[in-house]
Amino acid sequence: AASYYYALAAFSDELDLQLNGLFENSVQGDSVLSEMMQAFGIQTVFNEKGVQLLKEDYPPNPTFQYNFLECPDLAQTIAVICGGLGIEARFDGLETLRIKETDRIAALKTELDKVDVLVRPEGDEVMEIEGKTYINSPIFDTYEDHRMAMAFAPLAMMDTIAINEPMVVVKSYPAYYEDLKKLGFEVKEI
């Protein structure tokens, strides 16, 4: 679940946030985030409890490229980050994204289009992203996919958003919205 907090960090001007439970030598897919998120201005400091995320106000890299073959579940969150920050991106290694809970490439294309971010799939393995998120109280669909809900929720840092079928998060992170509330987010059930 660390990627969603890294997304919050990416959308922050400045941040100092402790995440317990993610360790440097972890076999979890999220362990690559410490290196990957440097492109977005986030420093990861490992400590005895987990990681401390630090960010100071400076612009991220204008482009991003990554091969997600070893960590495909991070692609949705990173796509939303790139769209939210207006970073042009190229994602490789997406072979398994079309056969997850939903066709995640098609779902990203549809949902990011709602905020004026262009997603160009190239076959089943590559996706390019272009444009900067224009938030106008969008309603995002989840396609019964827990990662869609959690990947798009950090856009609430930019403006009010709504998520259809938000409780799909119970598959992997039942307390997700409660934890967002602890960070100061206003979460309403409609």
mmCIF file of C-alpha atoms in Angstrom:
data_model
loop_
_atom_site.group_PDB
_atom_site.id
_atom_site.type_symbol
_atom_site.label_atom_id
_atom_site.label_comp_id
_atom_site.label_asym_id
_atom_site.label_seq_id
_atom_site.Cartn_x
_atom_site.Cartn_y
_atom_site.Cartn_z
ATOM 1 C CA ALA A 1 0.000 0.000 0.000
ATOM 2 C CA ALA A 2 3.035 2.290 0.140
ATOM 3 C CA SER A 3 2.571 3.521 -3.426
ATOM 4 C CA TYR A 4 -0.571 5.463 -2.491
ATOM 5 C CA TYR A 5 1.335 7.370 0.171
ATOM 6 C CA TYR A 6 4.138 8.028 -2.271
ATOM 7 C CA ALA A 7 1.437 9.504 -4.545
ATOM 8 C CA LEU A 8 0.342 11.810 -1.737
ATOM 9 C CA ALA A 9 3.973 12.795 -1.322
ATOM 10 C CA ALA A 10 4.327 13.476 -5.057
ATOM 11 C CA PHE A 11 1.330 15.823 -4.978
ATOM 12 C CA SER A 12 2.603 17.641 -1.879
ATOM 13 C CA ASP A 13 4.757 20.752 -1.978
ATOM 14 C CA GLU A 14 6.638 19.628 1.122
ATOM 15 C CA LEU A 15 6.295 16.459 3.154
ATOM 16 C CA ASP A 16 7.733 14.528 6.075
ATOM 17 C CA LEU A 17 5.764 11.287 6.537
ATOM 18 C CA GLN A 18 6.686 8.074 8.356
ATOM 19 C CA LEU A 19 5.401 4.788 6.825
ATOM 20 C CA ASN A 20 5.825 1.783 9.041
ATOM 21 C CA GLY A 21 6.317 -1.687 7.633
ATOM 22 C CA LEU A 22 8.159 -1.123 4.333
ATOM 23 C CA PHE A 23 11.770 -2.183 4.591
ATOM 24 C CA GLU A 24 14.748 -1.755 2.297
ATOM 25 C CA ASN A 25 15.285 -5.459 1.529
ATOM 26 C CA SER A 26 11.602 -6.332 1.187
ATOM 27 C CA VAL A 27 10.395 -8.700 -1.534
ATOM 28 C CA GLN A 28 7.188 -6.646 -1.890
ATOM 29 C CA GLY A 29 6.714 -4.905 -5.227
ATOM 30 C CA ASP A 30 6.507 -1.569 -3.409
ATOM 31 C CA SER A 31 10.160 -1.890 -2.392
ATOM 32 C CA VAL A 32 11.232 -0.393 -5.760
ATOM 33 C CA LEU A 33 9.442 2.848 -4.891
ATOM 34 C CA SER A 34 12.384 4.287 -2.987
ATOM 35 C CA GLU A 35 14.401 4.447 -6.200
ATOM 36 C CA MET A 36 11.528 5.100 -8.612
ATOM 37 C CA MET A 37 10.071 8.044 -6.693
ATOM 38 C CA GLN A 38 13.300 10.039 -6.713
ATOM 39 C CA ALA A 39 12.163 11.215 -10.163
ATOM 40 C CA PHE A 40 9.232 12.915 -8.418
ATOM 41 C CA GLY A 41 11.392 14.639 -5.805
ATOM 42 C CA ILE A 42 10.759 12.190 -2.989
ATOM 43 C CA GLN A 43 13.573 11.009 -0.758
ATOM 44 C CA THR A 44 13.139 7.723 1.106
ATOM 45 C CA VAL A 45 14.995 7.255 4.379
ATOM 46 C CA PHE A 46 14.874 3.719 5.786
ATOM 47 C CA ASN A 47 14.747 3.382 9.556
ATOM 48 C CA GLU A 48 13.995 0.676 12.109
ATOM 49 C CA LYS A 49 10.200 1.059 11.745
ATOM 50 C CA GLY A 50 9.968 1.438 7.977
ATOM 51 C CA VAL A 51 10.518 4.503 5.800
ATOM 52 C CA GLN A 52 10.366 8.233 6.148
ATOM 53 C CA LEU A 53 9.232 10.072 3.017
ATOM 54 C CA LEU A 54 10.695 13.534 2.572
ATOM 55 C CA LYS A 55 9.937 16.081 -0.092
ATOM 56 C CA GLU A 56 10.925 19.678 -0.556
ATOM 57 C CA ASP A 57 9.298 22.040 -3.015
ATOM 58 C CA TYR A 58 11.087 21.715 -6.344
ATOM 59 C CA PRO A 59 9.852 20.618 -9.753
ATOM 60 C CA PRO A 60 9.969 16.913 -10.658
ATOM 61 C CA ASN A 61 11.593 15.590 -13.812
ATOM 62 C CA PRO A 62 9.491 16.536 -16.882
ATOM 63 C CA THR A 63 9.659 12.961 -18.239
ATOM 64 C CA PHE A 64 9.538 9.497 -16.695
ATOM 65 C CA GLN A 65 10.255 6.046 -18.095
ATOM 66 C CA TYR A 66 10.121 2.717 -16.287
ATOM 67 C CA ASN A 67 9.824 -1.013 -16.972
ATOM 68 C CA PHE A 68 7.085 -2.396 -14.706
ATOM 69 C CA LEU A 69 7.629 -6.069 -15.533
ATOM 70 C CA GLU A 70 8.671 -6.863 -11.934
ATOM 71 C CA CYS A 71 6.115 -4.548 -10.284
ATOM 72 C CA PRO A 72 3.034 -4.210 -12.547
ATOM 73 C CA ASP A 73 0.710 -3.336 -9.650
ATOM 74 C CA LEU A 74 2.468 0.019 -9.298
ATOM 75 C CA ALA A 75 1.668 1.148 -12.847
ATOM 76 C CA GLN A 76 -1.773 2.559 -12.033
ATOM 77 C CA THR A 77 -0.524 4.726 -9.190
ATOM 78 C CA ILE A 78 2.468 5.999 -11.147
ATOM 79 C CA ALA A 79 0.238 6.745 -14.159
ATOM 80 C CA VAL A 80 -2.009 8.886 -11.950
ATOM 81 C CA ILE A 81 1.035 10.640 -10.474
ATOM 82 C CA CYS A 82 2.402 11.415 -13.942
ATOM 83 C CA GLY A 83 -0.973 12.722 -15.092
ATOM 84 C CA GLY A 84 -1.449 14.750 -11.931
ATOM 85 C CA LEU A 85 1.944 16.406 -12.294
ATOM 86 C CA GLY A 86 1.915 16.776 -16.088
ATOM 87 C CA ILE A 87 4.873 14.457 -16.583
ATOM 88 C CA GLU A 88 5.223 12.756 -19.958
ATOM 89 C CA ALA A 89 5.785 9.067 -19.361
ATOM 90 C CA ARG A 90 6.511 5.782 -21.052
ATOM 91 C CA PHE A 91 5.706 2.551 -19.230
ATOM 92 C CA ASP A 92 7.115 -0.760 -20.486
ATOM 93 C CA GLY A 93 6.630 -4.290 -19.182
ATOM 94 C CA LEU A 94 2.857 -4.112 -18.848
ATOM 95 C CA GLU A 95 2.135 -7.603 -20.211
ATOM 96 C CA THR A 96 -0.032 -8.615 -17.248
ATOM 97 C CA LEU A 97 -2.068 -5.406 -16.806
ATOM 98 C CA ARG A 98 -4.798 -6.440 -19.214
ATOM 99 C CA ILE A 99 -5.468 -9.671 -17.300
ATOM 100 C CA LYS A 100 -5.791 -8.389 -13.741
ATOM 101 C CA GLU A 101 -9.116 -7.610 -11.994
ATOM 102 C CA THR A 102 -9.894 -5.528 -15.061
ATOM 103 C CA ASP A 103 -8.071 -4.475 -18.206
ATOM 104 C CA ARG A 104 -6.047 -1.919 -16.281
ATOM 105 C CA ILE A 105 -4.597 -0.251 -19.376
ATOM 106 C CA ALA A 106 -8.065 0.384 -20.822
ATOM 107 C CA ALA A 107 -9.362 1.490 -17.416
ATOM 108 C CA LEU A 108 -6.492 3.964 -16.985
ATOM 109 C CA LYS A 109 -7.105 5.330 -20.475
ATOM 110 C CA THR A 110 -10.818 5.878 -19.761
ATOM 111 C CA GLU A 111 -10.408 7.361 -16.299
ATOM 112 C CA LEU A 112 -7.425 9.613 -17.027
ATOM 113 C CA ASP A 113 -9.294 10.925 -20.071
ATOM 114 C CA LYS A 114 -11.832 12.344 -17.590
ATOM 115 C CA VAL A 115 -9.121 14.727 -16.365
ATOM 116 C CA ASP A 116 -7.606 15.520 -19.780
ATOM 117 C CA VAL A 117 -4.644 13.136 -19.554
ATOM 118 C CA LEU A 118 -3.967 11.180 -22.739
ATOM 119 C CA VAL A 119 -3.019 7.518 -22.408
ATOM 120 C CA ARG A 120 -1.721 5.878 -25.587
ATOM 121 C CA PRO A 121 -1.404 2.096 -25.331
ATOM 122 C CA GLU A 122 1.028 0.450 -27.715
ATOM 123 C CA GLY A 123 -0.033 -3.181 -27.811
ATOM 124 C CA ASP A 124 -0.180 -5.009 -24.509
ATOM 125 C CA GLU A 125 3.255 -4.095 -23.216
ATOM 126 C CA VAL A 126 3.718 -0.328 -23.531
ATOM 127 C CA MET A 127 1.739 2.760 -22.535
ATOM 128 C CA GLU A 128 2.551 6.446 -22.989
ATOM 129 C CA ILE A 129 1.033 9.231 -20.908
ATOM 130 C CA GLU A 130 0.799 12.899 -21.815
ATOM 131 C CA GLY A 131 -1.002 15.905 -20.392
ATOM 132 C CA LYS A 132 -1.632 17.485 -17.025
ATOM 133 C CA THR A 133 -4.636 16.649 -14.905
ATOM 134 C CA TYR A 134 -7.475 19.138 -15.107
ATOM 135 C CA ILE A 135 -9.663 18.476 -12.099
ATOM 136 C CA ASN A 136 -13.296 19.427 -12.366
ATOM 137 C CA SER A 137 -14.931 17.226 -9.711
ATOM 138 C CA PRO A 138 -14.550 14.008 -11.727
ATOM 139 C CA ILE A 139 -16.256 10.760 -10.822
ATOM 140 C CA PHE A 140 -13.852 7.866 -11.263
ATOM 141 C CA ASP A 141 -14.977 4.312 -11.888
ATOM 142 C CA THR A 142 -13.160 1.413 -10.272
ATOM 143 C CA TYR A 143 -14.125 -1.518 -12.531
ATOM 144 C CA GLU A 144 -14.317 -3.652 -9.372
ATOM 145 C CA ASP A 145 -10.542 -3.173 -9.048
ATOM 146 C CA HIS A 146 -9.186 -2.158 -5.643
ATOM 147 C CA ARG A 147 -6.058 -0.594 -7.144
ATOM 148 C CA MET A 148 -8.095 1.753 -9.349
ATOM 149 C CA ALA A 149 -9.833 3.225 -6.291
ATOM 150 C CA MET A 150 -6.629 3.651 -4.307
ATOM 151 C CA ALA A 151 -4.580 4.982 -7.245
ATOM 152 C CA PHE A 152 -7.063 7.757 -8.054
ATOM 153 C CA ALA A 153 -7.896 8.802 -4.468
ATOM 154 C CA PRO A 154 -4.716 10.928 -4.049
ATOM 155 C CA LEU A 155 -6.031 13.275 -6.756
ATOM 156 C CA ALA A 156 -8.283 14.591 -3.989
ATOM 157 C CA MET A 157 -5.262 16.697 -3.016
ATOM 158 C CA MET A 158 -6.012 18.799 -6.108
ATOM 159 C CA ASP A 159 -9.795 19.106 -5.868
ATOM 160 C CA THR A 160 -12.925 17.258 -4.869
ATOM 161 C CA ILE A 161 -13.265 13.891 -6.545
ATOM 162 C CA ALA A 162 -15.735 11.012 -6.305
ATOM 163 C CA ILE A 163 -15.091 7.306 -6.648
ATOM 164 C CA ASN A 164 -17.795 4.849 -7.698
ATOM 165 C CA GLU A 165 -17.704 1.559 -5.799
ATOM 166 C CA PRO A 166 -15.056 2.847 -3.380
ATOM 167 C CA MET A 167 -15.256 -0.139 -1.048
ATOM 168 C CA VAL A 168 -13.495 -2.401 -3.552
ATOM 169 C CA VAL A 169 -10.473 -1.519 -1.415
ATOM 170 C CA VAL A 170 -11.516 -4.209 1.085
ATOM 171 C CA LYS A 171 -9.719 -6.754 -1.112
ATOM 172 C CA SER A 172 -6.286 -5.515 -0.029
ATOM 173 C CA TYR A 173 -6.613 -2.499 2.304
ATOM 174 C CA PRO A 174 -9.948 -2.334 4.174
ATOM 175 C CA ALA A 175 -8.862 0.648 6.315
ATOM 176 C CA TYR A 176 -7.678 2.756 3.354
ATOM 177 C CA TYR A 177 -10.230 5.558 3.714
ATOM 178 C CA GLU A 178 -9.957 5.560 7.509
ATOM 179 C CA ASP A 179 -6.203 6.028 7.149
ATOM 180 C CA LEU A 180 -6.755 8.904 4.711
ATOM 181 C CA LYS A 181 -9.028 10.529 7.289
ATOM 182 C CA LYS A 182 -6.215 10.251 9.853
ATOM 183 C CA LEU A 183 -4.067 12.285 7.466
ATOM 184 C CA GLY A 184 -6.713 15.021 7.297
ATOM 185 C CA PHE A 185 -8.720 14.031 4.230
ATOM 186 C CA GLU A 186 -12.468 14.521 4.246
ATOM 187 C CA VAL A 187 -14.037 11.254 3.088
ATOM 188 C CA LYS A 188 -17.806 11.110 2.597
ATOM 189 C CA GLU A 189 -19.982 8.205 1.618
ATOM 190 C CA ILE A 190 -22.658 9.254 -0.861
#
